[in-house]
Coordinates of N, CA and C in Angstrom, one line a residue:
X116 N 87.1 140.5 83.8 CA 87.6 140.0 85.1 C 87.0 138.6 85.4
X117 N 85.7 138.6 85.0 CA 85.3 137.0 85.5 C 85.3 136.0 85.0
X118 N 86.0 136.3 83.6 CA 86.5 134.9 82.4 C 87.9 134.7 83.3
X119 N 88.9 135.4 83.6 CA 89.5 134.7 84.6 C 89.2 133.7 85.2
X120 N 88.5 134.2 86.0 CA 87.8 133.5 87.5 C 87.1 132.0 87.2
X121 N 86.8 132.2 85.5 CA 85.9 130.9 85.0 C 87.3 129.7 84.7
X122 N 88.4 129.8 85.1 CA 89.1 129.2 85.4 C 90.0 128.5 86.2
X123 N 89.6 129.4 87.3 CA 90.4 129.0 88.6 C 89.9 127.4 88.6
X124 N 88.7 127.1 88.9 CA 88.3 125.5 89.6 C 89.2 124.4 88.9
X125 N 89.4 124.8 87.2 CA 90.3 123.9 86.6 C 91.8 123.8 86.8
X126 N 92.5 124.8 87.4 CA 93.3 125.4 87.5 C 93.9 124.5 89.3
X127 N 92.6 124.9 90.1 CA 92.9 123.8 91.2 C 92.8 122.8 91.0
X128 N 91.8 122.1 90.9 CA 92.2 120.6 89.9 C 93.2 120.0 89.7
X129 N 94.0 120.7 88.1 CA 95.2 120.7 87.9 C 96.6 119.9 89.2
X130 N 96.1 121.6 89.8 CA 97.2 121.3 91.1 C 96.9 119.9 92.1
X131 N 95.9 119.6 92.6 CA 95.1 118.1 93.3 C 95.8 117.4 92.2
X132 N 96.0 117.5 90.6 CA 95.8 115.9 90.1 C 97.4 115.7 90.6
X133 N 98.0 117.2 90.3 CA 99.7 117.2 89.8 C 100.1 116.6 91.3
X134 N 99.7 117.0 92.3 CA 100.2 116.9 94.0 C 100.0 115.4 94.1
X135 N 99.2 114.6 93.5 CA 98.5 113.7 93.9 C 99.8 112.9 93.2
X136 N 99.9 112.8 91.7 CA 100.8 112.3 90.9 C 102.4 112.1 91.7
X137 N 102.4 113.6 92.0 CA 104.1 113.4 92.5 C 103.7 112.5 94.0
X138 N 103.2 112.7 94.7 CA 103.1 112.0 95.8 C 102.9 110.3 96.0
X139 N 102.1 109.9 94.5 CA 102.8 108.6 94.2 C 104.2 107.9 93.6
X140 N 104.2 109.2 93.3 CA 105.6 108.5 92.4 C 107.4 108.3 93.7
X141 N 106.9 109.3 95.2 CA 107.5 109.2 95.7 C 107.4 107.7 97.0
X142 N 106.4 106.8 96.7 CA 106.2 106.1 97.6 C 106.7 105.0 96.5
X143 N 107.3 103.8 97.4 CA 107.8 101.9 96.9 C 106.1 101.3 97.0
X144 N 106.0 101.0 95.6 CA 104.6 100.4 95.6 C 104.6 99.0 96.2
X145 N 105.6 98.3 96.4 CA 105.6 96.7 97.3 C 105.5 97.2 98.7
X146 N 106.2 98.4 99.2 CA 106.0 98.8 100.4 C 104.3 99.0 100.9
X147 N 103.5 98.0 101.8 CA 102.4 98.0 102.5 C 102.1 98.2 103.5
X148 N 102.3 99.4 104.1 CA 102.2 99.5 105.4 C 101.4 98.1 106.3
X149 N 101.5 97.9 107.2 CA 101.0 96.8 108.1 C 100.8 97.1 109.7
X150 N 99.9 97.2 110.0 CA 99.9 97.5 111.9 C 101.0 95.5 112.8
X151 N 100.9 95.4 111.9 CA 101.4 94.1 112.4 C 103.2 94.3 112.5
X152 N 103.6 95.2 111.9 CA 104.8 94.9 112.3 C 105.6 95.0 113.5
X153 N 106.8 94.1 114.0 CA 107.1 94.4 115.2 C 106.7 93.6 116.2
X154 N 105.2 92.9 115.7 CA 104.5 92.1 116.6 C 104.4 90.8 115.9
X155 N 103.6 89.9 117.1 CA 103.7 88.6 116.8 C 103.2 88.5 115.8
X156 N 103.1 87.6 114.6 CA 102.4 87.1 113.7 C 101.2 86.5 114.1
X157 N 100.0 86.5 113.6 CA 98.4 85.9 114.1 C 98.8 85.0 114.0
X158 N 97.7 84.0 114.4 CA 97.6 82.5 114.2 C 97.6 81.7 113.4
X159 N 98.2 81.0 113.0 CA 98.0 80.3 111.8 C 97.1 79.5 111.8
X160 N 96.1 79.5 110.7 CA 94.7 78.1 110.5 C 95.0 78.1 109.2
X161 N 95.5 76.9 109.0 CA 95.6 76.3 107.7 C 94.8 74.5 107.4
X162 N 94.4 74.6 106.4 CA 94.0 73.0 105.9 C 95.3 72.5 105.5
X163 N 95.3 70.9 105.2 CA 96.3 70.1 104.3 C 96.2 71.0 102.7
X164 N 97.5 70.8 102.1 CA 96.5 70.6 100.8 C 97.4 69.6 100.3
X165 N 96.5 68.4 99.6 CA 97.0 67.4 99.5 C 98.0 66.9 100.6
X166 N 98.9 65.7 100.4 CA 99.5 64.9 101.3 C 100.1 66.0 102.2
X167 N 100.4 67.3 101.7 CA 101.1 68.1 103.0 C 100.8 68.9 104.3
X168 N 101.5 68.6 105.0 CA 101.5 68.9 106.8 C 101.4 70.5 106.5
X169 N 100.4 71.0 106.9 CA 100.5 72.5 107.2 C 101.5 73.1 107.9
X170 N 102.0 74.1 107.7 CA 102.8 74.4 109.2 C 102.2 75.1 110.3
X171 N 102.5 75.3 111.3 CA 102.2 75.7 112.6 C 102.5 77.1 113.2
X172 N 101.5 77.5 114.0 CA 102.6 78.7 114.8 C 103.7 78.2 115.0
X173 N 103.9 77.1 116.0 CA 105.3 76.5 116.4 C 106.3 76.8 115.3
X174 N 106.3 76.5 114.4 CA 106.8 76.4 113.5 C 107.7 77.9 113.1
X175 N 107.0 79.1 113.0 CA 107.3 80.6 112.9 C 108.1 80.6 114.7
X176 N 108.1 80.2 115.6 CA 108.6 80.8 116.2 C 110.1 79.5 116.9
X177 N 110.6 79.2 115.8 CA 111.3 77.9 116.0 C 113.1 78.5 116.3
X178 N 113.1 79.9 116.2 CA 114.5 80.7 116.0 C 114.8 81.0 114.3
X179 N 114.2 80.4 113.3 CA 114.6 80.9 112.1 C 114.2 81.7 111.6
X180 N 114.5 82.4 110.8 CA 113.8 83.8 110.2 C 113.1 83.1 108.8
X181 N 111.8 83.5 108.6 CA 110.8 82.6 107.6 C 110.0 83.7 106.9
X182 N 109.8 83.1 105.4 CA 108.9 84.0 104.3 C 107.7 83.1 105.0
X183 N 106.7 84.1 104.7 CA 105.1 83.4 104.5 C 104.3 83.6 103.5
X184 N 104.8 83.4 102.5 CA 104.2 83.6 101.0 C 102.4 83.5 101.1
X185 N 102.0 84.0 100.5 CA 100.2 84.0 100.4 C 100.1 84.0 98.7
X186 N 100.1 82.8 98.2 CA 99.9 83.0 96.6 C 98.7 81.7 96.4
X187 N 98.3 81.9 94.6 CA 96.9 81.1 94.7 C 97.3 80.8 92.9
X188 N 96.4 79.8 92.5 CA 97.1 79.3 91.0 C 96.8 80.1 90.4
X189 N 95.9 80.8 90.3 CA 95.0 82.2 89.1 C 95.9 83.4 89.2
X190 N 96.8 83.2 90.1 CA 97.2 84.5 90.2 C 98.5 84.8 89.0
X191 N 98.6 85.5 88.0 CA 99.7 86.0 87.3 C 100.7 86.4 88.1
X192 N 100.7 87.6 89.1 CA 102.1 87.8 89.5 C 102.6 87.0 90.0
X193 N 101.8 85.7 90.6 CA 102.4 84.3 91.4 C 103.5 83.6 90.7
X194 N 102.9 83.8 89.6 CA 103.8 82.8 88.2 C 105.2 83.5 88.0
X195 N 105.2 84.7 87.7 CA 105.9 85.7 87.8 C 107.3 85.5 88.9
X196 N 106.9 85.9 90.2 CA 108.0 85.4 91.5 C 107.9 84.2 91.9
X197 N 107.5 83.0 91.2 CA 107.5 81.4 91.5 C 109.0 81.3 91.3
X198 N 109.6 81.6 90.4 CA 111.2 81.0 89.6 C 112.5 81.9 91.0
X199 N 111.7 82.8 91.4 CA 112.4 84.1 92.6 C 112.8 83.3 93.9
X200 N 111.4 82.5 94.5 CA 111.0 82.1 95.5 C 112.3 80.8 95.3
X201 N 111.3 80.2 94.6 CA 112.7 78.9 94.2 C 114.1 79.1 94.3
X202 N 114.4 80.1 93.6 CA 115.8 80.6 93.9 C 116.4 81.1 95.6
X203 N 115.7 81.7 96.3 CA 115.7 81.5 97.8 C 115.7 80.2 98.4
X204 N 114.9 79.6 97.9 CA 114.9 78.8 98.6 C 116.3 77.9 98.4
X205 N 116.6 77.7 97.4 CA 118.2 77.4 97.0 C 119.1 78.4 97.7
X206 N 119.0 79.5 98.0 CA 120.3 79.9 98.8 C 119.7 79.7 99.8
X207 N 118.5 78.7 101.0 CA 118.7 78.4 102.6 C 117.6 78.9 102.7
X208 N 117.0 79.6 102.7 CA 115.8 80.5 102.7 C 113.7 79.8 103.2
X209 N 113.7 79.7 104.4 CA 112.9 78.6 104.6 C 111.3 79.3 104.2
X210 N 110.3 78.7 104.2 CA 109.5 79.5 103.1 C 108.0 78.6 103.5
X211 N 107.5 79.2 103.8 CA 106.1 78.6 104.5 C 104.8 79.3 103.5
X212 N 104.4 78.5 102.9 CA 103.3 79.1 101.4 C 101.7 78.9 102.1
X213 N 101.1 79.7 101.7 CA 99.7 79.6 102.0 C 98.7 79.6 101.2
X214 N 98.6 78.5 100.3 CA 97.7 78.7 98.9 C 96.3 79.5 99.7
X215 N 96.2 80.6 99.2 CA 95.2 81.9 99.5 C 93.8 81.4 98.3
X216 N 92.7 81.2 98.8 CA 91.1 81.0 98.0 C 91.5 80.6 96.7
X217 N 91.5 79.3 96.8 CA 91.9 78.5 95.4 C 91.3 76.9 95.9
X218 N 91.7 76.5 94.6 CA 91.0 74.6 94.9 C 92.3 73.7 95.1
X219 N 92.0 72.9 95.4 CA 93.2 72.3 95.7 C 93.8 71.9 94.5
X220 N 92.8 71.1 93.3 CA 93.4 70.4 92.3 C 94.2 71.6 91.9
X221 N 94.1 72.8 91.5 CA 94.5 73.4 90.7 C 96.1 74.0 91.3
X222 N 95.9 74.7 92.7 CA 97.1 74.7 93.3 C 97.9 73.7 93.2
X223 N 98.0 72.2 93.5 CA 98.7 71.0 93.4 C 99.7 71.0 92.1
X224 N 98.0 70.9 90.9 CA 98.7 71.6 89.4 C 99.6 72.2 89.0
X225 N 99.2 73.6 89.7 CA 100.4 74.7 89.7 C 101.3 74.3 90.5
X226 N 101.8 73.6 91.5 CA 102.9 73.1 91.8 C 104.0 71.5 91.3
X227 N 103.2 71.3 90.6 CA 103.7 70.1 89.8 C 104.4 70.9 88.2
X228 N 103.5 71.9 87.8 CA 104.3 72.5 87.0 C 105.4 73.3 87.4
X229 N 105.1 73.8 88.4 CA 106.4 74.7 88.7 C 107.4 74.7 89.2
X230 N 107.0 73.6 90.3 CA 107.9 73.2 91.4 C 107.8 73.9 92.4
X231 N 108.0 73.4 93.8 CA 107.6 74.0 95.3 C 108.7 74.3 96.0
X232 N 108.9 75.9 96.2 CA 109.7 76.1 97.2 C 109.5 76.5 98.6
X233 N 108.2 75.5 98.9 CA 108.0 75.7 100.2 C 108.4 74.7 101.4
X234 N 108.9 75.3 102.4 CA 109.1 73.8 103.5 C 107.9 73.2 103.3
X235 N 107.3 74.2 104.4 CA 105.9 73.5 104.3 C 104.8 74.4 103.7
X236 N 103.6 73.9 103.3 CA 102.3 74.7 102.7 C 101.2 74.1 103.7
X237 N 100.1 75.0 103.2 CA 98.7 74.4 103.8 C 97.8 75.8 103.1
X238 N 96.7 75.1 103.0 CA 95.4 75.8 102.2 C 94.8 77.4 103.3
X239 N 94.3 78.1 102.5 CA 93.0 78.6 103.4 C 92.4 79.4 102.2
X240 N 91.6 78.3 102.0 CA 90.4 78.4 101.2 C 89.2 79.3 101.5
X241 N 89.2 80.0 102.7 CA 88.1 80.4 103.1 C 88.3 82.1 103.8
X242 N 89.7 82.5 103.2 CA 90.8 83.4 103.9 C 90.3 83.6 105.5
X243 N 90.3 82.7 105.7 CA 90.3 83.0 107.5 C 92.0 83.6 107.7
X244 N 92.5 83.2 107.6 CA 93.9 83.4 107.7 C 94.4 84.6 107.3
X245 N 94.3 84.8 105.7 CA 94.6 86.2 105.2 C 93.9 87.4 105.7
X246 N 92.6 86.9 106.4 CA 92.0 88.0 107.0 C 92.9 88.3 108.4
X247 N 93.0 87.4 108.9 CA 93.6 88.0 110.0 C 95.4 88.7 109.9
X248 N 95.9 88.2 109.2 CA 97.0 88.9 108.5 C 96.8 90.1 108.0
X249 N 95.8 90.0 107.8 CA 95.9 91.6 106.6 C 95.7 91.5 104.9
X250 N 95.8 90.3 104.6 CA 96.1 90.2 103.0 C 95.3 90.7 102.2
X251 N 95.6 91.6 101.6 CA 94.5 92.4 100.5 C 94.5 91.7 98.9
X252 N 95.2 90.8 98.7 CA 96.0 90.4 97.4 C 96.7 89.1 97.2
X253 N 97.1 88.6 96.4 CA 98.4 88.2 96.1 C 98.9 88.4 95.1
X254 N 100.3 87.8 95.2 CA 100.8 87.6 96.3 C 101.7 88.8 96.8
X255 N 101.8 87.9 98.4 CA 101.9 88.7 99.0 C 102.4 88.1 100.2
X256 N 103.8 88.9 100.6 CA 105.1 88.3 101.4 C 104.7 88.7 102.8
X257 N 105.6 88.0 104.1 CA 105.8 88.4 105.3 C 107.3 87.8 105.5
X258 N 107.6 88.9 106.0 CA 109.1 88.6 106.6 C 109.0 87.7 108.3
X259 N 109.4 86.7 108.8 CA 109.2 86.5 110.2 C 109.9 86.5 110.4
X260 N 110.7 86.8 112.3 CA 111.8 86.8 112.6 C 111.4 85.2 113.5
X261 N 112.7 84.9 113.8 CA 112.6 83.5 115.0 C 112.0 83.0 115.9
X262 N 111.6 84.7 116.6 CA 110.6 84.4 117.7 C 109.0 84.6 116.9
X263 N 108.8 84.9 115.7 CA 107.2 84.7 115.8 C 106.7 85.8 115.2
X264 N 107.8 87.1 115.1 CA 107.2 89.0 115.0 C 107.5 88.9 113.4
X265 N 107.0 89.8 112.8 CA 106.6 89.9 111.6 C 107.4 91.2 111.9
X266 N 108.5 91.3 110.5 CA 109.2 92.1 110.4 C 109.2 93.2 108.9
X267 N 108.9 92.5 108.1 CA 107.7 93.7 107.0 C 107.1 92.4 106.3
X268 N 105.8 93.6 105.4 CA 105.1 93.1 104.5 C 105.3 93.5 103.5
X269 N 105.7 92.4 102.3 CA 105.4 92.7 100.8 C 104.5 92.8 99.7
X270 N 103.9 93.4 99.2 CA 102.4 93.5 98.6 C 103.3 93.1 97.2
X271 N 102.5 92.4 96.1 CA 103.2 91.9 94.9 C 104.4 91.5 94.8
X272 N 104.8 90.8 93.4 CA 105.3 89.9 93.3 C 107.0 90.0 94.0
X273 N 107.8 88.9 94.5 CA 109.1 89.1 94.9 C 110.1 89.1 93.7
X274 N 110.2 89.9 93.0 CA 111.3 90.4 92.1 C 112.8 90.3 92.2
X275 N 113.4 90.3 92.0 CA 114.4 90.6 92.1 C 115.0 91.6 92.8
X276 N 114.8 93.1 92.5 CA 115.3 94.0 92.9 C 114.7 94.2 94.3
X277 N 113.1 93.4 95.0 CA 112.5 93.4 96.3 C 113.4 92.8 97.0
X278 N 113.9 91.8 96.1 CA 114.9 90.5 96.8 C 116.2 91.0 97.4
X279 N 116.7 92.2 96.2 CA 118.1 92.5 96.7 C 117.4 94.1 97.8
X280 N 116.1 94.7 97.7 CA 116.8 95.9 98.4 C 115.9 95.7 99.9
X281 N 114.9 94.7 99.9 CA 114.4 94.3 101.2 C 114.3 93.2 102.1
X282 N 114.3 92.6 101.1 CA 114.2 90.8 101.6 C 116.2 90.6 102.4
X283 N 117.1 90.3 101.7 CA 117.9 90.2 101.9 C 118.9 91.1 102.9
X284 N 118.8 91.9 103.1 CA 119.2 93.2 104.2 C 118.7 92.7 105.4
X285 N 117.4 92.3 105.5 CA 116.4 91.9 107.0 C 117.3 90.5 106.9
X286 N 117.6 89.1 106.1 CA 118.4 88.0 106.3 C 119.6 88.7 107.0
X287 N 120.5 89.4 106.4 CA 122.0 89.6 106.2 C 121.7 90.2 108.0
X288 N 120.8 91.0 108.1 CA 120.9 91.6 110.0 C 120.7 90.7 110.5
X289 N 119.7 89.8 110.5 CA 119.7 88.7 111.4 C 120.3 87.0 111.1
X290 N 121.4 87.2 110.2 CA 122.8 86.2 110.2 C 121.8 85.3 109.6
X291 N 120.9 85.4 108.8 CA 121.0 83.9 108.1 C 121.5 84.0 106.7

């Protein structure tokens, strides 16, 4: 009877690893929970980088619904949804980038190779910014609505399929 028993612990285990397993596989890994949704977006502190005008709070709460991209040159999945972003921004899509702890030459770099689909950019090299957002990563999306509220957050890269089953749905409700 107690060679049984010299089994159970592995046995629960087992069940923790298996519970654990299924319980990821039922969550959207771009989905990031955020206490910010619903509410205003924080403040924006942004540097130039190079000749460009940062944008503003003003700016998020101008009536249009706006991405706030948070990407940085090192980053792979950046590279990844750069060709995504671009494409939004070709169908109207206004797009406020925040090169996240990077140098300027190199961000600049990565925008001369890639091309910019941002209205406007501005630096924060020091994540003051990302800290108060929330940003654990990049990149990494914010939906804004007109007045200023932050309507979800996207953790990794804007794909395609994020494009068609979340980004686009929040546009199409609020008519842009």
């Amino acid at each position: 009877m107690a060679k049984p028993l010299m089994f159970l612990p592995l046995l629960v285990m087992a069940g923790f690893v298996g519970a654990g397993f299924f319980a990821m596989q039922q969550n959207d890994p771009n989905a990031m929970p955020t206490a910010l949704a619903g509410k205003e977006a924080p403040a924006v502190q942004l540097q130039p980088l190079g000749a460009e005008v940062p944008f503003t709070d003003a700016d998020l709460r101008d009536g249009k619904i706006k991405l706030v991209n948070f990407w940085a040159s090192w980053c792979a999945p950046c590279r990844v949804e750069h060709p995504n972003l671009i494409g939004l921004k070709q169908d109207g899509v206004e797009i406020m980038g925040v090169n996240w702890k990077d140098t300027p030459d190199k961000a600049q770099g990565f925008l001369a190779e890639m091309g910019s689909p941002y209205t406007k950019l501005g630096a924060d090299p020091g994540n003051r910014m990302g800290l108060d957002w929330g940003v654990a990563g990049v990149p990494e999306t914010f939906l804004v609505d007109g007045a200023g509220r932050i309507l979800t957050r996207i953790a990794g890269p804007l794909t395609e399929d994020v494009i068609t089953s979340k980004i686009d749905p929040l546009l199409a409700g609020a008519g842009e």
